[in-house]
PDB file of C-alpha atoms in Angstrom:
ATOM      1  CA  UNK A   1      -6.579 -29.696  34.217  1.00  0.00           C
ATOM      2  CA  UNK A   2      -4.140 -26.940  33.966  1.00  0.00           C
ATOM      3  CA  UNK A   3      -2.508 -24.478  31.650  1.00  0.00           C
ATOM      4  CA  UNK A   4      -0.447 -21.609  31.538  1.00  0.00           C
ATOM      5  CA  UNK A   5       0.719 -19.297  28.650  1.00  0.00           C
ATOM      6  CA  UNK A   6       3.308 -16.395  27.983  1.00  0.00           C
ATOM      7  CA  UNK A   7       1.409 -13.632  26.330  1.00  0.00           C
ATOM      8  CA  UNK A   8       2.043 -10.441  24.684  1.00  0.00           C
ATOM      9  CA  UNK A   9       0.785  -7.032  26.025  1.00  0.00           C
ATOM     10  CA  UNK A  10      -2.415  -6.123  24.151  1.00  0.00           C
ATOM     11  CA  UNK A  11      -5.579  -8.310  22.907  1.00  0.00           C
ATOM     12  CA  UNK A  12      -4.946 -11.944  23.026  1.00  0.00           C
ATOM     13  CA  UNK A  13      -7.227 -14.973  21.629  1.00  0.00           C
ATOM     14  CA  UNK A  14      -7.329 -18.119  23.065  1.00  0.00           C
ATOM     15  CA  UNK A  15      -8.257 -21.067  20.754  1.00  0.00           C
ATOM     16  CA  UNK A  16      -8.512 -24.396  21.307  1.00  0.00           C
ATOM     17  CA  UNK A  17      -6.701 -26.301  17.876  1.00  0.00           C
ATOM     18  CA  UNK A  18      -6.928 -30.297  16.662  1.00  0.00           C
ATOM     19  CA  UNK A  19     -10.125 -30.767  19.038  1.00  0.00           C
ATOM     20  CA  UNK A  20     -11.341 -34.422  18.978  1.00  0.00           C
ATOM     21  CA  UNK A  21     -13.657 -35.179  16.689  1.00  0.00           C
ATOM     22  CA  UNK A  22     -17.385 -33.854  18.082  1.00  0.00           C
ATOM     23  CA  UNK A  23     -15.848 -30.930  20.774  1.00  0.00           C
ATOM     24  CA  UNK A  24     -15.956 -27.532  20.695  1.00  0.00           C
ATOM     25  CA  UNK A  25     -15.398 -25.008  22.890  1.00  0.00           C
ATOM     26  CA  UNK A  26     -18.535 -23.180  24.732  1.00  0.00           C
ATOM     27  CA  UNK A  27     -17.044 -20.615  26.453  1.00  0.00           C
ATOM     28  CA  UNK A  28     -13.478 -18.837  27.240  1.00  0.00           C
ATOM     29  CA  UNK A  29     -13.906 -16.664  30.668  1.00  0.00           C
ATOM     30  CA  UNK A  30     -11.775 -14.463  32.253  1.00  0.00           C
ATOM     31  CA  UNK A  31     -12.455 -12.958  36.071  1.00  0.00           C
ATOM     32  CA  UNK A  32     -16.777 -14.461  35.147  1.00  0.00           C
ATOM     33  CA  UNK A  33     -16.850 -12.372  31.304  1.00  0.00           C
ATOM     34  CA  UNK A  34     -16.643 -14.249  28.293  1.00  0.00           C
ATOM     35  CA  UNK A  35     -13.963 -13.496  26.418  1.00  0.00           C
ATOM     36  CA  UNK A  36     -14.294 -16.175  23.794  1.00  0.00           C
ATOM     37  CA  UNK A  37     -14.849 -13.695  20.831  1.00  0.00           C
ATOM     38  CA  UNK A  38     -13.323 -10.633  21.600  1.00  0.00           C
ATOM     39  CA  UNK A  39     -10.450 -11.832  23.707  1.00  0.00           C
ATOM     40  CA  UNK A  40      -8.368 -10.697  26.273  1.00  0.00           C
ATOM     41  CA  UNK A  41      -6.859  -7.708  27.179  1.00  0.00           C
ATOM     42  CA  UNK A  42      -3.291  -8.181  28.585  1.00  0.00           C
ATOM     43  CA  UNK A  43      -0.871  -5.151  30.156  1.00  0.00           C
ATOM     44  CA  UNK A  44       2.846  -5.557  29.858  1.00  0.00           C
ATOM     45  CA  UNK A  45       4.571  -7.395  33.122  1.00  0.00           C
ATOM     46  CA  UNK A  46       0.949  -8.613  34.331  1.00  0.00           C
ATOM     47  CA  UNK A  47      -0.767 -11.614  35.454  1.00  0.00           C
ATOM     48  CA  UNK A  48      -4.273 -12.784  34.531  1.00  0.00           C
ATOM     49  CA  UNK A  49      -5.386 -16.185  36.622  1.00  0.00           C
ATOM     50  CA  UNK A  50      -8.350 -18.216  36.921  1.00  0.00           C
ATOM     51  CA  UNK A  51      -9.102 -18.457  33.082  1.00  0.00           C
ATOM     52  CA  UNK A  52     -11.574 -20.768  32.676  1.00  0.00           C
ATOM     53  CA  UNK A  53     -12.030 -22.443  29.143  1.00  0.00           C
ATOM     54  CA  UNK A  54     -15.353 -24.553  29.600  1.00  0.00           C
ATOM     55  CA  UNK A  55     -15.813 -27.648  26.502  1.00  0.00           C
ATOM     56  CA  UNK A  56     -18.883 -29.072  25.081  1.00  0.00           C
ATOM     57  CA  UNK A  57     -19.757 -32.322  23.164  1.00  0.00           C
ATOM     58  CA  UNK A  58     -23.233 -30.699  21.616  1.00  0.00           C
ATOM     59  CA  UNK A  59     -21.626 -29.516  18.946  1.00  0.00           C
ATOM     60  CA  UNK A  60     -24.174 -27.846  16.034  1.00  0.00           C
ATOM     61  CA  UNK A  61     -24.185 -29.974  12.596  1.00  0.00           C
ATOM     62  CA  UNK A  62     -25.424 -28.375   9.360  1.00  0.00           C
ATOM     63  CA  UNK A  63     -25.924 -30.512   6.276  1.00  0.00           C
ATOM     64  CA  UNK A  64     -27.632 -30.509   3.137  1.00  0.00           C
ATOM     65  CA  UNK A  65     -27.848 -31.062  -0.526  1.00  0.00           C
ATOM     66  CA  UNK A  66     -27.212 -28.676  -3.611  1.00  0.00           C
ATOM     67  CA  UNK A  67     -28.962 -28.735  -6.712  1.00  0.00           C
ATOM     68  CA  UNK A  68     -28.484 -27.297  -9.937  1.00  0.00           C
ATOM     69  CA  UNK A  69     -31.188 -25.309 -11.866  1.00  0.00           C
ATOM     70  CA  UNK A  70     -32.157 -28.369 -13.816  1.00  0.00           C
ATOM     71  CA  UNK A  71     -32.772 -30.186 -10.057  1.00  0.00           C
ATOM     72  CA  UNK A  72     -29.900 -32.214 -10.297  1.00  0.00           C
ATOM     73  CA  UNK A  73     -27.780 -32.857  -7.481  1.00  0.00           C
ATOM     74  CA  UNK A  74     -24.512 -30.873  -7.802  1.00  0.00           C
ATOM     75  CA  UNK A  75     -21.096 -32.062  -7.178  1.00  0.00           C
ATOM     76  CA  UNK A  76     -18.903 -29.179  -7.477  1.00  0.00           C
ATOM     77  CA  UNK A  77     -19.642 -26.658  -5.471  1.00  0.00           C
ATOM     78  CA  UNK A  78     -18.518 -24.706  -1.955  1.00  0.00           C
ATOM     79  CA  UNK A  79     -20.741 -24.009   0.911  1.00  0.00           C
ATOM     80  CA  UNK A  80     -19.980 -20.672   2.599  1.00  0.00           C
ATOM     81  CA  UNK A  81     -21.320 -20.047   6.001  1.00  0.00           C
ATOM     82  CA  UNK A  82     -21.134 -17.025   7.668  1.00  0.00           C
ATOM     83  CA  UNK A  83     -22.454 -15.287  10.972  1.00  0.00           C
ATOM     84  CA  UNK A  84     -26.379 -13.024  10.455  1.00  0.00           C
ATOM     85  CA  UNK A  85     -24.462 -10.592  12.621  1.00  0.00           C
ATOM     86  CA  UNK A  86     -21.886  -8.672  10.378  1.00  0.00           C
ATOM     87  CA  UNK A  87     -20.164  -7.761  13.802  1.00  0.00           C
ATOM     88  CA  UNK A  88     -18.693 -11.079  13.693  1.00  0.00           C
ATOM     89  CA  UNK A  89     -17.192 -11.251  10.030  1.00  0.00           C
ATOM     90  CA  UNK A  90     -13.691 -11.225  11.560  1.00  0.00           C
ATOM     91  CA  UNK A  91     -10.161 -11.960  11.004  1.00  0.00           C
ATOM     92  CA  UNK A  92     -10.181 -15.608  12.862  1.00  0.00           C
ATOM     93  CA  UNK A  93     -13.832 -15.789  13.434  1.00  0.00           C
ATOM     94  CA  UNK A  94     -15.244 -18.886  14.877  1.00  0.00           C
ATOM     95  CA  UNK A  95     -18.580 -17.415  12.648  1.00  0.00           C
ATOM     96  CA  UNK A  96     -17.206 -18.744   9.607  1.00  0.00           C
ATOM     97  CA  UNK A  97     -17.554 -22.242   7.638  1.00  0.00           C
ATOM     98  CA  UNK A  98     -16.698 -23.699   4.518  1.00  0.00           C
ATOM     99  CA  UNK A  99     -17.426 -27.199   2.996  1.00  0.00           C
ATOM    100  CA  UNK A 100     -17.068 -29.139  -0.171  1.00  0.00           C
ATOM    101  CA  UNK A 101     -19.658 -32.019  -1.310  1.00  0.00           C
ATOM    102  CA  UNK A 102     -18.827 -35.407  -0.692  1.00  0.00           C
ATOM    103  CA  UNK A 103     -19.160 -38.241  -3.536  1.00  0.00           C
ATOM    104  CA  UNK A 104     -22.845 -37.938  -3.363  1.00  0.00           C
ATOM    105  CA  UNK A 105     -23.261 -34.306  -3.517  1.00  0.00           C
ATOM    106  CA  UNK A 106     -23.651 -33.303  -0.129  1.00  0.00           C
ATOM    107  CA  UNK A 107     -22.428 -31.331   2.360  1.00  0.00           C
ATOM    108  CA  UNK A 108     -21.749 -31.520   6.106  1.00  0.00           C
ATOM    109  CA  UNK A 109     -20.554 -28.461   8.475  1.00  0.00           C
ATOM    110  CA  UNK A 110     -19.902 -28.851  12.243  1.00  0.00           C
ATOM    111  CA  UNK A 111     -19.006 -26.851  15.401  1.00  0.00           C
ATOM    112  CA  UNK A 112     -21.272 -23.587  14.127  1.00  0.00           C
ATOM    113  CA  UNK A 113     -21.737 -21.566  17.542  1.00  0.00           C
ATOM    114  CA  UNK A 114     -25.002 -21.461  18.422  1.00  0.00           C
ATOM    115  CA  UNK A 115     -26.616 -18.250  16.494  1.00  0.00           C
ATOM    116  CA  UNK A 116     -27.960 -17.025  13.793  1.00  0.00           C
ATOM    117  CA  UNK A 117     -26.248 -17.793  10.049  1.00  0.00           C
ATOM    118  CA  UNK A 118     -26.523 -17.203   6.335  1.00  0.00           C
ATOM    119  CA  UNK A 119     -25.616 -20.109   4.085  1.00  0.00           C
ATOM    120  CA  UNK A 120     -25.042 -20.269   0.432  1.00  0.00           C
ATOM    121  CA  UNK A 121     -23.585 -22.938  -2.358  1.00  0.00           C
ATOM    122  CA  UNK A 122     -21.372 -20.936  -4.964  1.00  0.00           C
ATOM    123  CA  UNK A 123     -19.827 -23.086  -8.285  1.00  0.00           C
ATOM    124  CA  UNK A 124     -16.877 -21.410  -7.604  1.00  0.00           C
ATOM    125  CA  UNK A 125     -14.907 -18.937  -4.989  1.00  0.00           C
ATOM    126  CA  UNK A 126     -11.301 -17.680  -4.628  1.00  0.00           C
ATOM    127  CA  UNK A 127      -9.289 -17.813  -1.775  1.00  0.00           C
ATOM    128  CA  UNK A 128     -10.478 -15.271   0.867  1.00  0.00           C
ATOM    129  CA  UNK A 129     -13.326 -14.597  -0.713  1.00  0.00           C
ATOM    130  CA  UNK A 130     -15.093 -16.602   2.154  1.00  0.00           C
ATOM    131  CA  UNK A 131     -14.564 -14.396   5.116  1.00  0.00           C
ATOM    132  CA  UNK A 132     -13.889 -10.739   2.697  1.00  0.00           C
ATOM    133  CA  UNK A 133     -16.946  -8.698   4.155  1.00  0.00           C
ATOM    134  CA  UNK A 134     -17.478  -6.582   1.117  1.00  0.00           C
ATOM    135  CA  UNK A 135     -17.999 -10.059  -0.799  1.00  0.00           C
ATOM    136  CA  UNK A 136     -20.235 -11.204   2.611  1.00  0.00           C
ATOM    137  CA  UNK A 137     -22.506  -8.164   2.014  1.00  0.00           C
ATOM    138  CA  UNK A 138     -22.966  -8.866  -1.714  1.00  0.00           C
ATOM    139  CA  UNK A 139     -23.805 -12.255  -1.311  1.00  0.00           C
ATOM    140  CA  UNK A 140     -26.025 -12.090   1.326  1.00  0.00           C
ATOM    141  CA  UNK A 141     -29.066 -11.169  -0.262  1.00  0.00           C
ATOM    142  CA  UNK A 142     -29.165 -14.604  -2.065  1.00  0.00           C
ATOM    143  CA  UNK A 143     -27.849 -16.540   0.694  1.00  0.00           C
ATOM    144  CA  UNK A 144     -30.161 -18.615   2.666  1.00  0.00           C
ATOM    145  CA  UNK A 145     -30.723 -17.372   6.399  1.00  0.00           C
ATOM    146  CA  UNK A 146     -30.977 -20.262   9.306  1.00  0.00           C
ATOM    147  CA  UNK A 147     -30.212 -20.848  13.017  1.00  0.00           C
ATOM    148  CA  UNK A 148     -29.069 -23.118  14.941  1.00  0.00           C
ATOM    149  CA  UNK A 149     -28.870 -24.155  18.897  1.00  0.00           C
ATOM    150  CA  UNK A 150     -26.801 -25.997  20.602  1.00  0.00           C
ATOM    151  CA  UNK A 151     -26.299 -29.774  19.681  1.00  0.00           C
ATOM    152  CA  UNK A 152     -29.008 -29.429  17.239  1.00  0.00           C
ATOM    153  CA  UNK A 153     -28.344 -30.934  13.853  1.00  0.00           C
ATOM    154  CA  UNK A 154     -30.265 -29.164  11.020  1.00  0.00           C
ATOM    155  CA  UNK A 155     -30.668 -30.032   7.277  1.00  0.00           C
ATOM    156  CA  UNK A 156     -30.420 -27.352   4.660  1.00  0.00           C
ATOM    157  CA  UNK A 157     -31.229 -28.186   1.087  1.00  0.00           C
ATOM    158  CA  UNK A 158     -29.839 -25.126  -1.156  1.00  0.00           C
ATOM    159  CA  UNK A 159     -29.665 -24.060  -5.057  1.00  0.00           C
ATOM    160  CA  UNK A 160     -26.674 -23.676  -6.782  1.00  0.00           C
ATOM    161  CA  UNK A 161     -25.673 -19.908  -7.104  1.00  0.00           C
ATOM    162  CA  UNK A 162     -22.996 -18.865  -9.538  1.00  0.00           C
ATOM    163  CA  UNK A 163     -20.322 -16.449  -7.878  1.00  0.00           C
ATOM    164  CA  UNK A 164     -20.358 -12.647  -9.032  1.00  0.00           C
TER     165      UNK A 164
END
């Protein structure tokens, strides 16, 4: 399988959009380097070949269940997930998850990178708010830290925090 794209000089992401259900992609590399995160670097009227963009079906799966301070299951609430690695809180960052509960009260997130994460369950958050690194930083500290490998699936059971 082939592509080809018309670029703009400068930095340049590649992302893959509308995956099937259970892809992701591993790796985006350019002349061997990895240039999934920080992308590449194009100069006006050149060429860049052999990009390689390599798929994976073990794709990470976080899930859980929020409770309230009385131990009740909650059922309003959104899960913010966010990279350990502050370097990677941004604009477009594959680092970054949200989720709402289902009918029962849980909560399902796939497609994490493999890494290192913070994960918290807010009653409420405004738009932006999820991927804002001053808000990150503040909420940190009473988020609840994890990792994850690839393919694994991991449960994460988690109190309900009120926003601030």
């Amino acid at each position: 399988l082939t592509f080809e794209l018309t670029a703009m000089a400068g930095t340049n992401r590649i992302q893959m959009m509308n995956m099937p259900a259970g892809w992701a992609v591993r790796a985006i590399r350019a002349n061997g380097l990895d240039v999934i995160d920080t992308g590449l670097d194009v100069q006006p009227n050149s060429e860049i070949k052999n990009v390689e963009v390599e798929l994976t079906n073990r794709v990470t799966t976080v899930s859980g269940l929020v409770t309230n301070a009385r131990g009740e299951a909650s059922k309003d609430y959104t899960i913010v997930v966010f990279a350990a690695d502050d370097r990677r809180w941004t604009p477009g960052s594959r680092y970054f998850r949200g989720a709402r509960p289902d009918q029962d009260g849980r909560f399902k997130v796939t497609g994490l990178p493999p890494g290192d994460y913070y994960i918290i369950a807010l009653d409420r958050i405004e738009q932006g708010q999820s991927t804002n690194p001053e808000f990150l930083d503040r909420i940190r500290t009473k988020a609840t830290s994890f990792s994850v490998s690839e393919g694994e699936t991991k449960s994460v059971d988690l109190k309900l925090n009120t926003a601030s």
